[in-house]
C-alpha atoms as one frame of an Amber mdcrd trajectory, in Angstrom:
protein
   0.021   0.057  -0.052   0.904   3.243  -0.490   0.861   6.684   0.980  -2.678
   8.681   0.100  -1.279  11.997  -1.186  -3.027  14.069  -3.274  -2.138  14.903
  -6.307  -2.483  19.481  -5.746  -0.445  22.048  -6.770   0.718  23.125  -3.137
   3.337  20.494  -3.585   4.517  22.135  -6.919   4.159  25.696  -5.270   6.353
  24.717  -2.758   9.226  22.631  -4.540   9.438  25.628  -6.513   9.759  27.770
  -3.315  12.283  25.862  -1.435  14.421  24.268  -3.742  14.763  26.690  -6.412
  14.227  29.875  -4.760  17.275  31.696  -6.709  15.844  31.058 -10.195  14.633
  34.020 -11.797  11.740  34.384 -12.882  11.662  37.696 -16.077   8.472  40.026
 -17.169   8.841  42.126 -20.143   6.898  45.278 -19.478   4.814  47.376 -21.153
   7.468  49.982 -21.557   9.932  48.071 -22.595  11.859  47.328 -19.244  12.279
  43.763 -17.869  11.299  42.974 -14.031  12.973  40.419 -12.360  13.052  39.170
  -9.628  13.494  34.834  -8.211  11.482  31.978  -7.237  11.716  32.605  -3.818
   9.610  35.995  -4.696   7.178  34.298  -6.754   6.516  31.807  -4.018   5.901
  34.523  -0.675   3.657  36.695  -3.026   1.694  33.433  -4.532   1.428  33.072
  -1.154   0.036  36.415  -0.090  -2.255  36.606  -2.690  -3.791  33.318  -1.468
  -3.965  34.557   1.705  -5.461  37.957   0.396  -8.094  36.044  -0.933  -9.127
  34.017   1.263  -9.473  36.971   3.931 -11.077  38.446   1.246 -14.054  35.859
   1.814 -13.005  33.513  -1.139 -15.413  30.168  -0.167 -14.074  26.419  -1.679
 -14.187  26.358  -5.663 -15.165  29.999  -5.953 -14.464  31.253  -9.940 -11.555
  34.237  -9.361 -11.260  35.536 -12.824  -8.387  37.298 -14.804  -7.835  39.768
 -17.249  -4.461  40.005 -17.824  -0.956  39.240 -20.479   1.380  36.893 -19.941
   3.817  38.274 -16.663   5.168  37.751 -13.273   1.668  38.545 -11.369  -0.489
  36.092 -14.048   1.349  33.141 -12.887   1.139  34.009  -9.336  -2.222  33.948
 -10.155  -2.000  30.603 -11.581  -0.461  29.738  -7.940  -2.348  31.782  -5.354
  -6.184  31.095  -6.623  -5.818  27.303  -7.266  -3.887  26.922  -3.516  -6.218
  28.855  -1.404  -9.197  26.035  -2.839 -10.160  28.717  -5.663 -10.603  29.061
  -9.547  -8.492  30.311 -11.827 -10.465  31.370 -15.137  -8.222  32.966 -17.041
  -9.949  35.010 -20.055  -9.762  35.274 -23.565  -8.434  39.182 -23.923  -9.412
  38.633 -27.785 -12.940  38.275 -27.333 -15.925  40.460 -28.100 -16.741  42.105
 -24.606 -20.130  40.808 -25.187 -18.393  37.235 -24.907 -16.242  37.901 -22.072
 -19.726  39.372 -20.671 -21.770  36.423 -20.926 -17.855  34.090 -19.625 -18.134
  36.094 -16.194 -21.714  35.609 -15.954 -22.151  32.204 -17.048 -18.810  30.937
 -14.801 -19.985  33.268 -11.335 -17.018  34.867 -11.158 -17.026  36.802  -7.831
 -13.555  38.637  -8.062 -11.440  39.523 -10.639  -7.648  40.681 -11.492  -7.316
  43.398 -13.958  -3.947  45.029 -16.128  -3.752  48.314 -15.891  -3.715  48.415
 -19.648  -6.712  46.031 -19.855  -8.726  48.526 -18.313 -10.453  50.234 -20.877
 -11.743  46.763 -22.152 -12.921  46.315 -18.992 -14.794  49.225 -19.130 -16.757
  48.154 -22.481 -18.439  45.160 -19.973 -18.466  46.080 -17.004 -21.607  47.151
 -16.521 -23.357  43.355 -17.809 -21.421  42.097 -14.446 -21.303  41.677 -11.103
 -17.884  41.435  -9.391 -17.512  42.213  -5.904 -13.714  42.880  -6.098 -11.727
  44.383  -9.269  -8.504  44.670  -8.194  -5.946  46.184 -10.957  -2.141  44.972
 -11.673  -0.006  48.590 -12.728   2.411  47.530 -15.239   2.780  50.859 -17.003
   2.735  53.406 -14.094   1.107  54.023 -10.919  -2.697  52.313 -10.173  -5.377
  54.678 -12.225  -7.524  57.309 -10.623 -10.462  55.358  -9.777  -9.620  51.479
  -9.762 -11.013  49.610  -7.256  -7.889  48.295  -5.708  -4.384  48.678  -6.647
  -2.528  44.164  -6.053  -0.384  44.717  -4.290  -2.339  46.891  -1.848  -4.264
  43.076  -1.909  -1.240  41.399  -1.819  -0.883  43.198   1.919  -4.144  42.740
   2.895  -3.092  38.814   3.210  -1.654  39.303   6.341   1.602  37.106   7.131
   0.317  33.479   7.946  -1.316  31.430   5.658  -2.382  27.715   5.397  -2.769
  25.786   2.841  -6.404  24.163   2.460  -6.627  19.969   2.303  -7.630  20.252
  -1.702  -8.182  17.086  -2.469  -6.745  16.245  -6.297 -10.361  16.123  -7.911
 -11.296  19.234  -7.000 -11.160  22.300  -9.846  -8.481  24.029 -10.420  -9.089
  26.096 -13.384 -11.146  27.402 -15.284 -10.816  27.919 -19.551 -13.646  28.838
 -22.254 -13.030  27.729 -25.632 -13.590  30.855 -27.898 -17.412  30.555 -28.956
 -16.909  28.454 -32.424 -20.276  27.020 -32.204 -22.749  28.976 -30.359 -21.301
  30.501 -26.765 -18.560  29.808 -25.646 -17.700  26.388 -23.765 -16.068  26.217
 -20.279 -13.885  23.263 -19.451 -13.267  23.063 -15.502  -9.459  21.802 -14.740
  -8.964  19.704 -11.665  -5.711  19.642  -9.828  -4.799  16.374 -10.853  -5.595
  16.755 -14.493  -3.050  19.784 -14.263  -0.326  18.004 -11.902  -0.027  14.761
 -14.673   0.012  17.240 -17.364   2.742  19.033 -15.921   4.582  15.287 -15.169
   3.738  14.418 -19.315   5.032  17.855 -20.694   8.526  16.955 -18.553   9.243
  13.699 -20.096  11.884  13.058 -22.747   9.777  12.017 -25.064   7.223  14.796
 -25.015   8.209  18.279 -24.467  11.470  17.661 -21.885  11.039  20.270 -19.850
  13.553  20.765 -17.394  15.570  22.638 -14.876  17.855  23.761 -17.351  15.790
  25.368 -19.498  14.589  28.525 -20.087  11.704  28.701 -21.415   9.765  31.316
 -22.954   5.440  30.282 -23.079   4.389  32.578 -26.781   1.246  31.172 -26.408
  -0.825  33.906 -24.190  -1.603  32.302 -20.470  -5.087  33.012 -20.442  -4.588
  30.512 -23.258  -5.898  26.683 -22.316  -3.141  26.568 -19.291  -0.559  28.142
 -21.924  -0.678  24.557 -22.540   0.431  23.551 -19.200   3.695  24.372 -19.848
   3.718  27.178 -16.661   2.989  23.765 -14.218   5.559  22.111 -15.973   8.439
  25.203 -15.871   7.878  26.019 -12.355   7.410  22.097 -10.947  10.940  21.383
 -12.502  12.520  25.157 -11.604  13.080  26.077 -15.308  14.006  30.006 -15.303
  10.743  31.465 -16.800  10.301  34.496 -19.304   7.096  36.300 -20.187   7.139
  38.747 -23.175   3.872  40.979 -21.648   2.398  42.408 -24.684   4.890  42.353
 -27.373   5.052  39.855 -30.001   6.477  40.836 -32.636   9.414  39.102 -34.077
  12.301  41.121 -33.540  11.204  41.769 -29.916  10.790  38.340 -28.668  13.749
  37.620 -31.168  15.600  39.837 -28.362  14.463  38.489 -26.006  15.124  35.205
 -26.807  18.798  36.477 -27.284  19.282  38.162 -24.031  18.191  35.509 -22.526
  19.497  32.674 -23.988  15.714  30.328 -24.693  15.648  27.052 -24.665  11.981
  26.175 -25.266   9.430  28.110 -26.284   5.838  27.200 -27.375   2.471  29.277
 -29.719   0.770  29.136 -32.652   2.546  28.788 -36.607   1.138  32.142 -36.913
   4.071  34.151 -34.369   6.866  31.254 -36.608   5.845  31.551 -39.465   7.030
  35.408 -38.787   9.622  34.516 -36.926  11.402  33.255 -39.103  10.502  35.879
 -42.634  12.743  38.022 -39.779  15.791  35.294 -39.080  15.814  34.489 -42.752
  15.877  38.143 -43.955  18.793  39.238 -41.088  20.898  36.273 -41.060  23.230
  36.053 -37.864  21.532  38.978 -36.101  20.384  36.762 -33.039  22.231  34.446
 -31.395  20.117  31.590 -30.013  20.767  29.580 -27.702  22.356  26.255 -28.923
  19.424  23.371 -29.196  16.645  26.080 -28.777  13.422  24.023 -29.242   9.796
  25.156 -30.738   6.272  23.240 -29.507   3.807  24.534 -31.975  -0.369  23.759
 -31.882  -3.004  25.534 -32.556  -3.356  25.206 -36.224  -1.348  23.079 -38.649
   2.514  23.837 -39.080   4.014  23.897 -42.491   6.680  21.557 -43.244   8.673
  24.154 -44.919   8.495  26.147 -41.408   9.624  22.621 -40.236  12.886  22.747
 -42.301  13.224  26.450 -42.386  13.311  26.945 -38.856  16.247  24.077 -38.392
  18.371  26.191 -41.109  18.563  27.964 -38.139  19.404  25.450 -35.206  15.969
  25.213 -34.203  13.929  22.223 -33.306   9.948  22.073 -34.216   8.439  19.586
 -31.847   4.552  19.750 -33.918   1.575  18.440 -31.852  -1.926  19.073 -31.296
  -4.248  19.699 -28.583  -7.848  21.933 -27.771  -9.019  23.467 -24.662 -11.291
  20.280 -23.424  -7.977  18.567 -23.650  -4.751  20.407 -21.656  -2.111  20.290
 -22.239  -0.483  18.685 -25.001  -2.620  15.934 -26.590  -0.737  14.509 -29.293
   3.252  14.880 -30.427   5.049  14.625 -33.800   8.659  13.105 -33.143  10.140
  10.004 -34.926  10.633   6.707 -33.315  14.047   4.496 -32.465  12.611   2.259
 -34.965  12.389   4.688 -37.534  15.938   6.288 -37.749  16.906   4.559 -41.640
  13.370   7.592 -42.981  15.091   9.749 -45.553  14.805  13.169 -45.199  11.720
  13.795 -46.741   9.805  11.136 -44.676  11.061  12.803 -41.755   9.894  15.397
 -42.379   6.389  14.230 -43.781   6.103  12.550 -40.234   7.556  15.172 -38.212
   4.119  17.896 -39.653   1.436  15.351 -38.524  -0.019  16.022 -35.044   1.793
  12.894 -33.747   1.423  10.378 -31.220  -1.327  10.407 -27.978   0.823  10.985
 -24.517   1.082   8.747 -22.420  -2.673   7.493 -20.531  -4.572   9.274 -23.904
  -6.281   6.870 -25.372  -7.063   7.890 -29.209  -9.415   6.766 -31.614 -10.961
   7.312 -35.392 -14.837   6.709 -35.725 -16.790   6.465 -39.025 -19.741   5.813
 -39.605 -19.677   2.108 -38.962 -17.485   2.064 -36.258 -13.648   2.080 -35.611
 -11.455   3.052 -38.997  -8.247   1.354 -39.274  -4.687   2.529 -38.783  -4.220
   1.877 -42.620  -3.284   6.345 -42.639  -5.729   6.265 -45.038  -9.414   5.928
 -44.140 -10.914   9.100 -42.093 -12.472   9.181 -38.674 -13.778  11.534 -36.002
 -10.919  11.341 -33.881 -12.840  10.693 -30.261 -10.186  10.436 -27.143 -10.019
   9.344 -23.061  -7.834   9.927 -20.826  -7.205  11.481 -17.157  -6.731  14.911
 -18.365  -9.860  14.880 -21.037 -12.794  16.533 -20.030 -15.693  14.923 -18.769
 -18.826  17.695 -19.636 -18.826  21.740 -19.732 -19.181  23.344 -17.052 -22.471
  24.132 -15.985 -23.663  22.648 -19.792 -26.029  19.420 -19.849 -27.446  20.071
 -23.062 -23.733  20.096 -24.538 -23.390  16.675 -23.514 -24.222  15.244 -26.585
 -20.017  15.995 -27.666 -19.244  12.755 -25.002 -20.363   8.905 -26.815 -22.364
   6.567 -24.797 -19.420   4.802 -23.702 -17.996   7.668 -22.798 -14.733   9.372
 -25.635 -14.793  12.625 -25.891 -16.106  13.656 -29.729 -13.003  16.284 -30.540
 -14.390  16.986 -33.593 -11.659  16.937 -35.846 -11.812  14.267 -38.609  -8.273
  12.448 -38.980  -6.561   9.641 -40.039  -4.169   7.333 -38.079  -1.327   5.816
 -39.685  -0.149   1.729 -39.290   1.989   3.593 -36.186  -0.026   5.625 -34.520
   0.506   8.357 -36.027  -2.202  11.065 -36.491  -3.192  13.263 -39.256  -5.733
  16.006 -39.059  -7.501  15.978 -42.268 -10.660  18.379 -41.937 -13.329  19.171
 -39.864 -16.752  17.586 -38.784 -18.240  21.803 -38.878 -16.883  24.554 -41.202
 -14.866  26.431 -38.305 -11.932  28.705 -39.578  -8.502  28.927 -37.692  -6.597
  31.979 -37.546  -3.589  32.198 -36.451  -4.653  29.275 -33.641  -7.974  30.913
 -32.492 -10.618  29.488 -34.300 -13.980  31.684 -35.877 -17.284  30.525 -36.470
 -17.952  30.667 -39.854 -22.432  29.782 -39.259 -22.354  32.620 -37.299 -20.810
  35.130 -39.402 -23.650  33.952 -41.535 -26.287  34.619 -39.417 -25.103  38.374
 -38.653 -24.248  38.487 -42.325 -27.998  37.364 -43.750 -29.034  40.157 -40.431
 -28.385  43.153 -42.851 -31.001  44.632 -44.927 -29.352  44.085 -48.176 -27.331
  40.476 -47.793 -29.914  37.494 -48.858 -27.125  34.307 -48.694 -24.098  34.792
 -47.007 -21.011  32.117 -46.991 -17.817  32.687 -45.549 -15.344  29.798 -45.529
 -11.717  29.332 -44.618  -9.327  30.392 -48.080  -5.253  30.065 -46.767  -3.163
  32.821 -45.495   0.196  33.363 -45.628   0.349  34.908 -42.095  -3.082  33.467
 -40.031  -2.900  30.125 -41.825  -7.155  30.601 -42.714  -8.814  33.757 -43.101
 -12.406  33.935 -43.201 -14.109  34.692 -46.840 -17.666  36.318 -46.941 -19.277
  34.798 -50.025 -22.475  37.176 -50.971 -25.801  37.392 -52.825 -27.517  40.784
 -52.128 -31.278  40.833 -51.545 -31.651  43.694 -54.933 -30.887  46.448 -53.009
 -27.611  48.609 -53.322 -24.824  46.524 -52.257 -23.056  47.976 -48.576 -19.365
  48.173 -48.848 -16.624  46.402 -47.171 -16.124  48.800 -44.787 -19.643  48.934
 -44.268 -20.301  45.102 -43.643 -16.979  44.868 -41.616 -18.702  47.432 -38.980
 -22.259  46.042 -39.064 -19.648  42.680 -37.813 -17.834  44.791 -35.389 -21.145
  45.776 -33.598 -20.769  41.896 -32.789 -17.730  40.430 -33.110 -14.607  40.867
 -32.162 -11.654  42.701 -34.953  -9.964  39.531 -35.801 -13.066  37.300 -36.958
 -14.455  39.464 -39.304 -14.148  38.232 -43.243 -11.184  40.095 -44.541 -13.072
  40.434 -47.995 -16.615  40.442 -49.112 -17.232  39.147 -52.792 -20.814  39.338
 -53.922 -22.040  36.600 -56.147 -25.400  35.191 -58.077 -25.594  32.276 -56.698
 -23.706  30.399 -53.849 -22.744  26.359 -55.188 -25.103  24.184 -53.149 -24.891
  20.224 -52.406 -27.882  18.171 -53.408 -29.531  18.820 -50.020 -29.865  22.009
 -50.430 -26.683  23.285 -47.603 -23.683  25.136 -48.918 -21.285  23.285 -50.678
 -17.824  24.439 -48.991 -15.999  21.879 -49.709 -15.866  23.422 -53.754 -16.310
  26.240 -52.617 -12.972  26.107 -50.424 -11.275  24.941 -53.410 -12.604  26.982
 -55.806 -10.802  30.420 -53.710  -7.801  27.440 -52.492  -5.968  30.037 -54.436
  -7.242  33.536 -53.414  -4.785  36.511 -53.586  -4.927  38.537 -50.500  -4.052
  42.371 -50.663  -1.427  43.373 -49.054
């Protein structure tokens, strides 16, 4: 018999503070300066945040929202909120204020921690939500006039004593909502156990090999699916962590990579494609750390990008994941039995989504049951495992995403080859993947057809050189004067975030349909596959 030792975030926080107190955590602030402190400071402040929340009346399972970028205070929230028995609820700052208001209300958040630079965004939905306390992190200067409460003062309200509550590993630790690609955003509640097991999985040598000797800079936003679990894994092993703040342009990132000698980063292909262009245009300008590696997911990584980074000594590890299955679900690295593959065969393999991690089971299901692992037959990918969601938060009507025998239906259409490597080939729904963020074509179509001059609207995904895909709107007028693209963008931005709005609007006499009367989107995507976006 073994001891009953719950897998919670408390031992990870304690380990970081006790064993790695001298290791740095660096954040780039809005004005370009670098904030530096060590795990000893982080440990003390995360516990102070936990104590302050408890003194403020936090009860077990209460949701505490964060509207923050990538920096040290957000990392403190990653641990301080859950170890106080609360639930960290990261808000996607790229969503429309209407969606943010819905998410805060649906989650029943009690408190909000917000960056001072994001207060204007908060003001757009403040009147639509009921929050007991709003705490402002002042990163760009003194506390703004009229701000509810300063973060530093709030930390000081916790006092000197803090005792951890007795947490169970299946208690909720974090809450993340999807981007609302098919209707309203849906919440996924992560347990302590799921986050801890995910941290272990990312630290395996055959996974992302995150270790104490790494310098880690997550480019994926901390609000997005727990940053794929990387901050938890990095803290567990005591790796040096770097946060980019609000600056995602390639040159700023490359300067930070060089200055801090970053060895590992993760993010969506959009960021890395732009960074590769900067490296190619400025040979030798940046001296990156030897053995630098990138984990890429969110949308398919082009094989050309994988090859391109290797010319600069950077290894790309391609993977796949989703909000419902944190952290990384699959990673594509060749097996030891594949050493005889040619270079072309190896790169083709690495461009697949890859093999499932330990304890994750996958299958591809067709109309007649599970499809064979032949690399050709397509089926919907389904998953089960200890960090796969069992339901959406407080949405019993969405339980149809889970099969009768307990598997989660991802909505992605895949093939699986005889070695077990998964390749995503299509989607069961016509979603648009723009730089790793999903856009619902159906929601855009419904909004467009509500315009007085639009009779029909079909929105499709079209390849884009920077964003992987962007929405293209195909329209049929109803005889009224045709609105300009500028008018349509202004109309849609009343309901959607700017990045969700189509980049182009084309009027046609009719829109191609299938024999059942539906828009024939596969044919439409094929027709516009070589569409040239205007610079």
